[in-house]
Amino acid sequence: MRAIHFTSLFVGLAAVLPAQWVQQTPTLSPPPRRSGAATFDPVSNRVYIYGGMTASPSQSTDEMWAYNGQWTQLTPTGATPRWGHQMVTNTTTNRLITFGGRSPLITSLANDTLEWSGSSWQTIATANAPSPRFLYGMVYDSARDVVVLFGGRDGFAPNNETWEFDGTDWTQVVTTDAPAPREEMGMVYDKSLNRVVLFGGCDESTQTIYGDTWWYNGFSWLDVSPANSPSPRFRGSMVYDSNRSRTIYYGGFDGSSILRESLEYTGGDWVTTGTTGPANATEAFAAYTPVTQKMVTYGGFGGSFSSDTWQYTGNANGVFSLFGAPCDTAAGTPVLTATVPNIGTTLSVQASNLGANAGVIWVEGLSANEYNGLPLPFDLGLISLPGCGLLASPEEVTLTLATAGAAGTSIVLPFNLSLIGTSIYVQGLVFDLAPSLIFQGATQGGRALIGQ
């Protein structure tokens, strides 16, 4: 893994621009609407939107539009009016998938599964399906080639069911832990983590608003809510930025106010970009376009229904964030810190709050998901740390001894633009040398998301 000391490629380095929102001015736009579905299609390089609720008269629509800098209305067959649904792109089959929502009437509920062929919507007859619902979360897990659906409301109360669609049928996944029942949460698939990421949402039946963050790996849900979690909110827009390997969340409603914060989740923590976005900050259509490297939002609600189109561009700053749980030693909790991981610098990582005779075995790798087919985290009971997890793939392992209760390591990051948006994962396994080498604990995992 010190293979991360790639041969340097000295190329021109552009200035790091701040995150920004820019309103677009297409010659034609769909009428004002909210709470419909959007996704990006990599074959046509266009954002598609489908359905939603119109302002006057208040009704659901079956319209479908495509955006690539200009909006074009499509004339698909097989579409039915719906709102409160989600839409994803299966990048293996290059088909769009949607499910249920309020359809075909504004107050009725559906649980049909539809596939877009490029010119028409076709209903997929499944033997099993989630119950009729709307305001659920849904993403496409490209690593496992399944659509993942969570939660939603059946008209009376939300649930916390997890379902997966393999292209033919739906299967409910029963997990030992799961987020509380909710609706209107943000949910994406983070390809760099190979995890579904879920944030926020609400339970209208109990007037509960959530601000927690969860990961789902196909088997179980894990609450990874960091110290800097955003305040509870729902109805915001959440997309995964595949170019910068982080999740973007915009807007939302906290129960009393519409929020206009731009937030980013880096795989270990949330940061605010300090950028105020459009007023239509709830129930907007949203997708990420990797070609332009921008988040696109359309419509939504911000005091009134909107027909505005906006684009968000994030900055390319490096971020070091923590994930997973530490394992305490006799000296207490080992603390992991690091410098900002930007290209052309040396990433310095340190573990502190160590004992007098301590040392650290540094595990450094390119994944927090698996190593040689072995799922992570891996229980470290083999080295007398049962219940403690190995959080980073061990492509490289080094040993350093502690001085004054701290030990560190460093990784050279070449001056290479192609490294921006990639990640290095690191963890320190703490041992004691006296009277013999005994493992005592471990730090949290650290994710160095390389920036400019």
Short mmCIF file of C-alpha atoms in Angstrom, two decimals:
data_model
loop_
_atom_site.label_atom_id
_atom_site.label_comp_id
_atom_site.label_asym_id
_atom_site.label_seq_id
_atom_site.Cartn_x
_atom_site.Cartn_y
_atom_site.Cartn_z
CA MET A 1 0.00 0.00 0.00
CA ARG A 2 2.83 2.42 0.30
CA ALA A 3 2.21 1.73 -3.32
CA ILE A 4 0.09 4.83 -2.73
CA HIS A 5 3.46 6.49 -3.33
CA PHE A 6 2.55 6.33 -6.98
CA THR A 7 4.95 7.72 -9.57
CA SER A 8 4.32 11.46 -9.49
CA LEU A 9 2.58 13.05 -12.42
CA PHE A 10 3.35 16.76 -12.40
CA VAL A 11 0.50 18.53 -14.07
CA GLY A 12 -1.04 21.98 -13.80
CA LEU A 13 -3.02 22.50 -10.62
CA ALA A 14 -6.16 24.60 -10.88
CA ALA A 15 -7.25 26.86 -8.05
CA VAL A 16 -9.57 25.31 -5.47
CA LEU A 17 -12.94 26.99 -5.98
CA PRO A 18 -15.50 27.33 -3.18
CA ALA A 19 -18.70 25.31 -3.26
CA GLN A 20 -21.41 27.22 -5.08
CA TRP A 21 -25.00 27.13 -6.31
CA VAL A 22 -25.83 28.62 -9.71
CA GLN A 23 -29.36 29.04 -11.06
CA GLN A 24 -29.82 27.79 -14.63
CA THR A 25 -31.87 29.56 -17.31
CA PRO A 26 -33.19 26.93 -19.74
CA THR A 27 -35.48 28.21 -22.47
CA LEU A 28 -38.22 25.76 -21.43
CA SER A 29 -38.98 24.25 -18.03
CA PRO A 30 -41.54 21.81 -16.63
CA PRO A 31 -44.38 23.49 -14.72
CA PRO A 32 -43.91 23.97 -10.94
CA ARG A 33 -44.07 20.70 -9.00
CA ARG A 34 -42.67 18.88 -5.99
CA SER A 35 -42.15 15.42 -4.51
CA GLY A 36 -41.44 13.49 -7.70
CA ALA A 37 -38.53 11.28 -8.77
CA ALA A 38 -35.23 12.01 -10.53
CA THR A 39 -32.21 10.01 -11.68
CA PHE A 40 -29.26 10.34 -14.05
CA ASP A 41 -28.97 8.09 -17.10
CA PRO A 42 -25.31 7.56 -18.15
CA VAL A 43 -26.26 6.27 -21.61
CA SER A 44 -28.05 9.43 -22.73
CA ASN A 45 -26.13 11.68 -20.28
CA ARG A 46 -29.39 13.22 -19.13
CA VAL A 47 -31.26 13.71 -15.88
CA TYR A 48 -34.77 12.27 -16.02
CA ILE A 49 -37.66 13.40 -13.82
CA TYR A 50 -40.99 11.62 -13.54
CA GLY A 51 -44.23 12.47 -11.79
CA GLY A 52 -44.69 14.79 -8.85
CA MET A 53 -47.46 16.95 -7.48
CA THR A 54 -48.56 20.16 -9.19
CA ALA A 55 -49.69 23.31 -7.38
CA SER A 56 -52.89 24.36 -9.10
CA PRO A 57 -54.85 22.27 -9.44
CA SER A 58 -53.32 20.05 -6.74
CA GLN A 59 -52.87 16.76 -8.54
CA SER A 60 -50.23 14.19 -9.40
CA THR A 61 -48.77 14.09 -12.90
CA ASP A 62 -47.49 11.38 -15.23
CA GLU A 63 -45.17 13.73 -17.12
CA MET A 64 -41.55 12.79 -17.82
CA TRP A 65 -38.85 15.29 -18.73
CA ALA A 66 -35.12 15.04 -19.56
CA TYR A 67 -32.42 17.61 -18.80
CA ASN A 68 -28.95 18.12 -20.27
CA GLY A 69 -28.71 21.89 -19.95
CA GLN A 70 -32.13 22.25 -21.58
CA TRP A 71 -35.39 20.58 -20.61
CA THR A 72 -37.19 18.32 -23.09
CA GLN A 73 -40.61 16.82 -22.43
CA LEU A 74 -40.87 13.14 -23.31
CA THR A 75 -43.97 11.25 -24.40
CA PRO A 76 -43.63 7.82 -22.80
CA THR A 77 -46.32 5.16 -22.86
CA GLY A 78 -47.27 3.17 -19.77
CA ALA A 79 -46.80 6.06 -17.32
CA THR A 80 -49.37 6.68 -14.60
CA PRO A 81 -49.63 9.76 -12.39
CA ARG A 82 -47.69 9.40 -9.14
CA TRP A 83 -45.89 11.35 -6.45
CA GLY A 84 -43.92 10.49 -3.31
CA HIS A 85 -41.96 7.84 -5.23
CA GLN A 86 -38.27 7.34 -6.07
CA MET A 87 -36.50 6.40 -9.31
CA VAL A 88 -33.06 4.80 -9.79
CA THR A 89 -30.88 3.79 -12.72
CA ASN A 90 -29.76 0.18 -13.00
CA THR A 91 -26.36 0.76 -14.62
CA THR A 92 -26.02 -2.94 -15.46
CA THR A 93 -29.14 -3.10 -17.64
CA ASN A 94 -29.28 0.66 -18.38
CA ARG A 95 -32.93 0.73 -17.31
CA LEU A 96 -34.72 3.11 -14.95
CA ILE A 97 -36.72 1.58 -12.08
CA THR A 98 -39.50 3.13 -10.03
CA PHE A 99 -41.87 1.75 -7.41
CA GLY A 100 -45.23 2.62 -5.87
CA GLY A 101 -45.89 6.06 -4.44
CA ARG A 102 -49.23 7.80 -4.41
CA SER A 103 -50.71 6.53 -7.68
CA PRO A 104 -52.78 6.71 -9.81
CA LEU A 105 -54.90 9.13 -7.73
CA ILE A 106 -53.36 11.80 -5.55
CA THR A 107 -54.48 10.01 -2.37
CA SER A 108 -54.24 6.34 -3.40
CA LEU A 109 -51.21 4.10 -2.78
CA ALA A 110 -49.45 1.74 -5.18
CA ASN A 111 -46.83 -0.99 -4.98
CA ASP A 112 -46.22 -1.59 -8.66
CA THR A 113 -42.69 -1.94 -10.05
CA LEU A 114 -42.01 -0.23 -13.37
CA GLU A 115 -39.04 -0.31 -15.75
CA TRP A 116 -38.21 2.35 -18.36
CA SER A 117 -37.05 0.97 -21.69
CA GLY A 118 -36.11 4.31 -23.22
CA SER A 119 -39.53 4.99 -24.71
CA SER A 120 -42.09 3.38 -22.41
CA TRP A 121 -42.79 2.27 -18.86
CA GLN A 122 -43.48 -1.43 -18.45
CA THR A 123 -44.87 -3.02 -15.30
CA ILE A 124 -42.77 -5.90 -13.96
CA ALA A 125 -45.00 -8.64 -12.58
CA THR A 126 -43.28 -9.70 -9.33
CA ALA A 127 -44.26 -12.59 -7.10
CA ASN A 128 -43.44 -10.47 -4.03
CA ALA A 129 -43.34 -6.76 -3.36
CA PRO A 130 -43.27 -4.27 -0.50
CA SER A 131 -46.70 -3.17 0.64
CA PRO A 132 -48.15 -0.03 -0.98
CA ARG A 133 -46.24 3.02 0.29
CA PHE A 134 -44.79 6.41 -0.54
CA LEU A 135 -42.00 8.72 0.75
CA TYR A 136 -39.61 5.77 1.04
CA GLY A 137 -35.87 5.71 0.27
CA MET A 138 -34.52 3.77 -2.74
CA VAL A 139 -31.08 3.37 -4.33
CA TYR A 140 -29.26 1.09 -6.77
CA ASP A 141 -26.37 -0.90 -5.25
CA SER A 142 -24.09 -1.34 -8.26
CA ALA A 143 -21.68 -3.70 -6.46
CA ARG A 144 -24.44 -6.24 -5.74
CA ASP A 145 -26.69 -5.34 -8.71
CA VAL A 146 -29.81 -4.84 -6.56
CA VAL A 147 -32.23 -2.03 -5.85
CA VAL A 148 -32.49 -1.34 -2.11
CA LEU A 149 -35.69 0.14 -0.65
CA PHE A 150 -36.14 1.27 2.95
CA GLY A 151 -39.04 2.55 5.01
CA GLY A 152 -41.81 4.76 3.72
CA ARG A 153 -45.37 5.45 4.80
CA ASP A 154 -48.47 3.40 4.10
CA GLY A 155 -50.83 6.30 4.71
CA PHE A 156 -51.06 5.81 8.47
CA ALA A 157 -47.55 5.29 9.78
CA PRO A 158 -44.01 4.69 8.49
CA ASN A 159 -42.14 1.39 8.72
CA ASN A 160 -38.49 0.35 8.83
CA GLU A 161 -38.57 -2.54 6.38
CA THR A 162 -35.63 -3.24 4.07
CA TRP A 163 -36.37 -4.73 0.64
CA GLU A 164 -34.18 -5.63 -2.34
CA PHE A 165 -35.14 -5.99 -6.00
CA ASP A 166 -32.92 -8.15 -8.23
CA GLY A 167 -34.58 -7.23 -11.50
CA THR A 168 -37.13 -10.04 -11.25
CA ASP A 169 -38.56 -10.10 -7.75
CA TRP A 170 -38.51 -8.33 -4.38
CA THR A 171 -37.09 -9.94 -1.22
CA GLN A 172 -37.47 -8.55 2.28
CA VAL A 173 -34.16 -8.48 4.19
CA VAL A 174 -34.51 -9.01 7.94
CA THR A 175 -31.68 -7.32 9.83
CA THR A 176 -30.72 -7.46 13.50
CA ASP A 177 -30.68 -3.67 13.66
CA ALA A 178 -32.28 -0.97 11.55
CA PRO A 179 -33.11 2.73 11.63
CA ALA A 180 -36.36 3.62 13.36
CA PRO A 181 -39.46 3.71 11.12
CA ARG A 182 -39.38 6.85 8.99
CA GLU A 183 -40.26 8.62 5.79
CA GLU A 184 -38.77 11.43 3.65
CA MET A 185 -35.19 10.51 4.55
CA GLY A 186 -32.14 11.02 2.38
CA MET A 187 -30.65 7.82 0.95
CA VAL A 188 -27.81 7.16 -1.53
CA TYR A 189 -25.44 4.39 -2.53
CA ASP A 190 -21.84 5.42 -1.82
CA LYS A 191 -19.72 3.54 -4.34
CA SER A 192 -16.47 4.43 -2.58
CA LEU A 193 -17.70 2.81 0.65
CA ASN A 194 -19.78 0.07 -0.99
CA ARG A 195 -22.49 1.08 1.45
CA VAL A 196 -25.97 2.54 1.35
CA VAL A 197 -25.96 5.78 3.36
CA LEU A 198 -29.17 6.98 5.02
CA PHE A 199 -29.69 10.29 6.82
CA GLY A 200 -32.54 11.94 8.67
CA GLY A 201 -36.23 11.60 7.94
CA CYS A 202 -39.29 11.82 10.12
CA ASP A 203 -42.16 9.90 11.65
CA GLU A 204 -45.23 12.06 11.03
CA SER A 205 -47.37 9.80 13.23
CA THR A 206 -45.26 10.63 16.33
CA GLN A 207 -43.95 14.04 15.18
CA THR A 208 -40.37 12.73 15.46
CA ILE A 209 -37.63 14.18 13.28
CA TYR A 210 -34.32 12.34 12.89
CA GLY A 211 -30.73 13.49 12.39
CA ASP A 212 -28.97 10.12 12.51
CA THR A 213 -26.73 8.55 9.84
CA TRP A 214 -26.75 4.84 8.97
CA TRP A 215 -24.83 2.44 6.70
CA TYR A 216 -26.30 -0.66 5.07
CA ASN A 217 -24.04 -3.33 3.51
CA GLY A 218 -26.61 -5.85 2.24
CA PHE A 219 -26.79 -7.73 5.54
CA SER A 220 -27.17 -5.26 8.39
CA TRP A 221 -27.70 -1.62 9.26
CA LEU A 222 -25.12 0.23 11.37
CA ASP A 223 -25.67 3.55 13.13
CA VAL A 224 -22.58 5.63 12.26
CA SER A 225 -23.88 9.01 13.43
CA PRO A 226 -20.72 11.11 13.95
CA ALA A 227 -20.06 13.88 16.45
CA ASN A 228 -20.84 16.54 13.86
CA SER A 229 -24.20 15.20 12.72
CA PRO A 230 -26.51 17.83 11.19
CA SER A 231 -29.56 18.84 13.16
CA PRO A 232 -32.65 16.66 12.55
CA ARG A 233 -34.40 17.32 9.24
CA PHE A 234 -36.41 15.73 6.44
CA ARG A 235 -37.60 16.50 2.87
CA GLY A 236 -34.11 17.52 1.74
CA SER A 237 -32.26 16.47 -1.42
CA MET A 238 -29.46 13.90 -1.14
CA VAL A 239 -27.20 12.64 -3.94
CA TYR A 240 -23.84 10.88 -4.19
CA ASP A 241 -21.03 12.82 -5.87
CA SER A 242 -19.08 10.04 -7.61
CA ASN A 243 -16.29 12.40 -8.75
CA ARG A 244 -15.47 13.64 -5.24
CA SER A 245 -16.51 10.46 -3.36
CA ARG A 246 -18.86 12.15 -0.92
CA THR A 247 -22.58 12.61 -0.34
CA ILE A 248 -24.33 15.97 -0.76
CA TYR A 249 -27.43 16.87 1.26
CA TYR A 250 -29.27 20.11 0.63
CA GLY A 251 -32.09 21.85 2.44
CA GLY A 252 -34.80 20.08 4.35
CA PHE A 253 -37.37 21.01 6.97
CA ASP A 254 -36.78 20.84 10.73
CA GLY A 255 -40.43 21.02 11.77
CA SER A 256 -40.61 24.79 11.90
CA SER A 257 -38.26 26.23 9.26
CA ILE A 258 -37.09 25.42 5.74
CA LEU A 259 -33.31 24.99 5.87
CA ARG A 260 -30.95 26.18 3.13
CA GLU A 261 -27.70 24.57 4.29
CA SER A 262 -25.41 22.65 1.94
CA LEU A 263 -23.96 19.63 3.76
CA GLU A 264 -21.49 16.96 2.70
CA TYR A 265 -20.86 13.53 4.22
CA THR A 266 -17.31 12.30 3.71
CA GLY A 267 -17.76 8.72 4.87
CA GLY A 268 -16.92 9.48 8.47
CA ASP A 269 -18.31 12.90 9.28
CA TRP A 270 -20.60 15.66 8.06
CA VAL A 271 -19.29 19.10 7.12
CA THR A 272 -21.17 22.23 6.13
CA THR A 273 -19.85 24.05 3.08
CA GLY A 274 -21.19 27.39 4.28
CA THR A 275 -23.05 27.75 0.99
CA THR A 276 -26.67 28.91 0.93
CA GLY A 277 -28.68 27.39 -1.90
CA PRO A 278 -32.02 27.93 -3.62
CA ALA A 279 -35.22 28.76 -1.78
CA ASN A 280 -36.91 25.62 -3.17
CA ALA A 281 -35.11 23.60 -0.50
CA THR A 282 -37.67 20.87 0.25
CA GLU A 283 -39.21 18.09 -1.86
CA ALA A 284 -37.11 19.00 -4.90
CA PHE A 285 -36.16 16.65 -7.74
CA ALA A 286 -32.41 15.98 -7.47
CA ALA A 287 -29.72 13.98 -9.27
CA TYR A 288 -25.95 14.06 -9.74
CA THR A 289 -24.42 14.31 -13.20
CA PRO A 290 -20.87 12.87 -13.35
CA VAL A 291 -20.27 14.36 -16.80
CA THR A 292 -20.59 17.95 -15.56
CA GLN A 293 -19.66 16.96 -11.97
CA LYS A 294 -22.66 18.85 -10.60
CA MET A 295 -25.76 18.21 -8.53
CA VAL A 296 -28.93 19.27 -10.35
CA THR A 297 -32.12 20.24 -8.53
CA TYR A 298 -35.46 21.13 -10.05
CA GLY A 299 -38.74 22.31 -8.60
CA GLY A 300 -39.63 21.61 -5.00
CA PHE A 301 -41.11 23.84 -2.36
CA GLY A 302 -39.78 26.91 -0.58
CA GLY A 303 -42.88 28.79 0.46
CA SER A 304 -44.44 28.10 -2.92
CA PHE A 305 -44.09 25.51 -5.67
CA SER A 306 -41.04 26.08 -7.88
CA SER A 307 -40.00 25.49 -11.48
CA ASP A 308 -36.40 26.63 -10.95
CA THR A 309 -33.38 24.60 -12.03
CA TRP A 310 -30.16 24.93 -10.00
CA GLN A 311 -26.71 23.33 -10.09
CA TYR A 312 -24.35 22.77 -7.15
CA THR A 313 -20.60 22.36 -7.51
CA GLY A 314 -18.61 21.25 -4.48
CA ASN A 315 -15.00 22.04 -3.75
CA ALA A 316 -12.16 19.55 -3.97
CA ASN A 317 -10.81 19.95 -0.44
CA GLY A 318 -9.24 16.98 1.29
CA VAL A 319 -10.93 15.64 4.42
CA PHE A 320 -9.79 13.23 7.13
CA SER A 321 -12.69 11.72 9.05
CA LEU A 322 -13.19 8.96 11.59
CA PHE A 323 -15.48 5.95 11.40
CA GLY A 324 -16.15 2.81 13.39
CA ALA A 325 -15.61 2.22 17.10
CA PRO A 326 -12.30 2.35 19.01
CA CYS A 327 -11.23 -0.32 21.47
CA ASP A 328 -10.01 1.11 24.77
CA THR A 329 -6.66 0.23 26.30
CA ALA A 330 -5.62 0.40 29.96
CA ALA A 331 -4.59 4.01 29.26
CA GLY A 332 -8.04 4.88 27.91
CA THR A 333 -9.39 5.49 24.42
CA PRO A 334 -6.65 5.82 21.76
CA VAL A 335 -7.25 9.00 19.75
CA LEU A 336 -6.62 9.11 16.00
CA THR A 337 -5.84 12.40 14.24
CA ALA A 338 -4.30 13.38 10.91
CA THR A 339 -3.37 16.32 8.73
CA VAL A 340 -5.47 17.40 5.72
CA PRO A 341 -4.93 14.89 2.87
CA ASN A 342 -4.22 16.98 -0.23
CA ILE A 343 -2.16 15.97 -3.24
CA GLY A 344 1.46 17.12 -3.14
CA THR A 345 1.63 16.83 0.66
CA THR A 346 2.56 14.24 3.24
CA LEU A 347 -0.36 12.83 5.21
CA SER A 348 0.72 12.59 8.85
CA VAL A 349 -1.35 10.28 11.05
CA GLN A 350 -1.03 10.04 14.83
CA ALA A 351 -2.43 7.90 17.62
CA SER A 352 -2.31 9.50 21.06
CA ASN A 353 -3.39 8.73 24.63
CA LEU A 354 -1.21 5.61 24.60
CA GLY A 355 0.57 3.90 27.50
CA ALA A 356 4.25 4.36 28.38
CA ASN A 357 5.37 1.09 26.77
CA ALA A 358 2.99 1.20 23.84
CA GLY A 359 3.50 0.83 20.16
CA VAL A 360 1.20 0.90 17.17
CA ILE A 361 0.87 -1.43 14.22
CA TRP A 362 -0.51 0.74 11.43
CA VAL A 363 -2.88 -0.87 8.98
CA GLU A 364 -3.24 1.10 5.73
CA GLY A 365 -5.33 0.18 2.72
CA LEU A 366 -7.66 1.23 -0.05
CA SER A 367 -10.89 -0.25 1.34
CA ALA A 368 -13.04 -0.25 4.45
CA ASN A 369 -15.36 -2.80 2.90
CA GLU A 370 -13.30 -5.95 2.25
CA TYR A 371 -9.81 -7.38 1.88
CA ASN A 372 -9.16 -10.35 -0.43
CA GLY A 373 -12.82 -11.31 -0.21
CA LEU A 374 -12.93 -10.99 3.59
CA PRO A 375 -15.69 -8.59 4.71
CA LEU A 376 -14.70 -5.73 7.00
CA PRO A 377 -14.92 -5.05 9.87
CA PHE A 378 -13.20 -8.31 10.82
CA ASP A 379 -13.23 -9.44 14.46
CA LEU A 380 -9.72 -9.25 15.97
CA GLY A 381 -10.22 -12.07 18.44
CA LEU A 382 -7.28 -13.85 16.77
CA ILE A 383 -4.94 -11.29 18.35
CA SER A 384 -6.74 -11.28 21.72
CA LEU A 385 -9.03 -8.34 20.89
CA PRO A 386 -12.45 -10.04 20.69
CA GLY A 387 -15.23 -7.66 19.74
CA CYS A 388 -12.74 -5.20 18.28
CA GLY A 389 -12.98 -4.72 14.51
CA LEU A 390 -10.31 -4.45 11.83
CA LEU A 391 -11.61 -1.43 9.92
CA ALA A 392 -9.09 -0.94 7.08
CA SER A 393 -7.76 -3.35 4.48
CA PRO A 394 -4.11 -4.22 5.33
CA GLU A 395 -2.38 -3.54 2.01
CA GLU A 396 0.50 -2.17 4.07
CA VAL A 397 1.40 -2.75 7.71
CA THR A 398 4.04 -0.75 9.59
CA LEU A 399 5.12 -0.55 13.24
CA THR A 400 6.04 2.52 15.28
CA LEU A 401 6.82 2.90 18.99
CA ALA A 402 5.20 5.54 21.17
CA THR A 403 7.02 8.57 22.51
CA ALA A 404 5.31 10.57 25.25
CA GLY A 405 2.12 8.57 24.73
CA ALA A 406 1.85 9.08 20.96
CA ALA A 407 2.94 7.28 17.80
CA GLY A 408 2.59 8.28 14.18
CA THR A 409 3.06 7.31 10.58
CA SER A 410 3.13 9.20 7.29
CA ILE A 411 2.03 8.64 3.70
CA VAL A 412 3.33 10.66 0.76
CA LEU A 413 0.55 11.88 -1.55
CA PRO A 414 1.96 12.61 -5.03
CA PHE A 415 1.14 15.81 -6.88
CA ASN A 416 -1.30 14.00 -9.14
CA LEU A 417 -4.78 15.25 -10.05
CA SER A 418 -6.01 11.73 -10.70
CA LEU A 419 -5.80 11.02 -6.95
CA ILE A 420 -8.41 13.65 -6.07
CA GLY A 421 -11.52 11.93 -4.73
CA THR A 422 -9.76 8.67 -3.89
CA SER A 423 -9.47 7.35 -0.33
CA ILE A 424 -6.88 5.80 1.96
CA TYR A 425 -8.11 3.99 5.06
CA VAL A 426 -5.96 3.67 8.17
CA GLN A 427 -6.24 2.21 11.67
CA GLY A 428 -3.80 1.81 14.56
CA LEU A 429 -3.63 -1.45 16.52
CA VAL A 430 -2.14 -0.64 19.91
CA PHE A 431 0.18 -3.06 21.68
CA ASP A 432 2.27 -3.10 24.88
CA LEU A 433 5.90 -4.25 24.81
CA ALA A 434 6.30 -5.04 28.51
CA PRO A 435 6.69 -7.73 29.59
CA SER A 436 5.89 -9.11 26.11
CA LEU A 437 4.04 -7.94 23.03
CA ILE A 438 0.34 -7.92 23.91
CA PHE A 439 -2.36 -6.21 21.88
CA GLN A 440 -4.36 -3.84 24.06
CA GLY A 441 -6.79 -2.01 21.80
CA ALA A 442 -7.28 -0.09 18.58
CA THR A 443 -8.12 3.34 17.25
CA GLN A 444 -11.15 4.17 15.21
CA GLY A 445 -10.78 3.87 11.47
CA GLY A 446 -9.68 6.95 9.57
CA ARG A 447 -10.64 7.83 6.00
CA ALA A 448 -8.33 10.19 4.16
CA LEU A 449 -10.40 11.51 1.25
CA ILE A 450 -7.72 13.03 -0.95
CA GLY A 451 -8.30 16.57 -2.12
CA GLN A 452 -6.70 19.36 -4.06
#
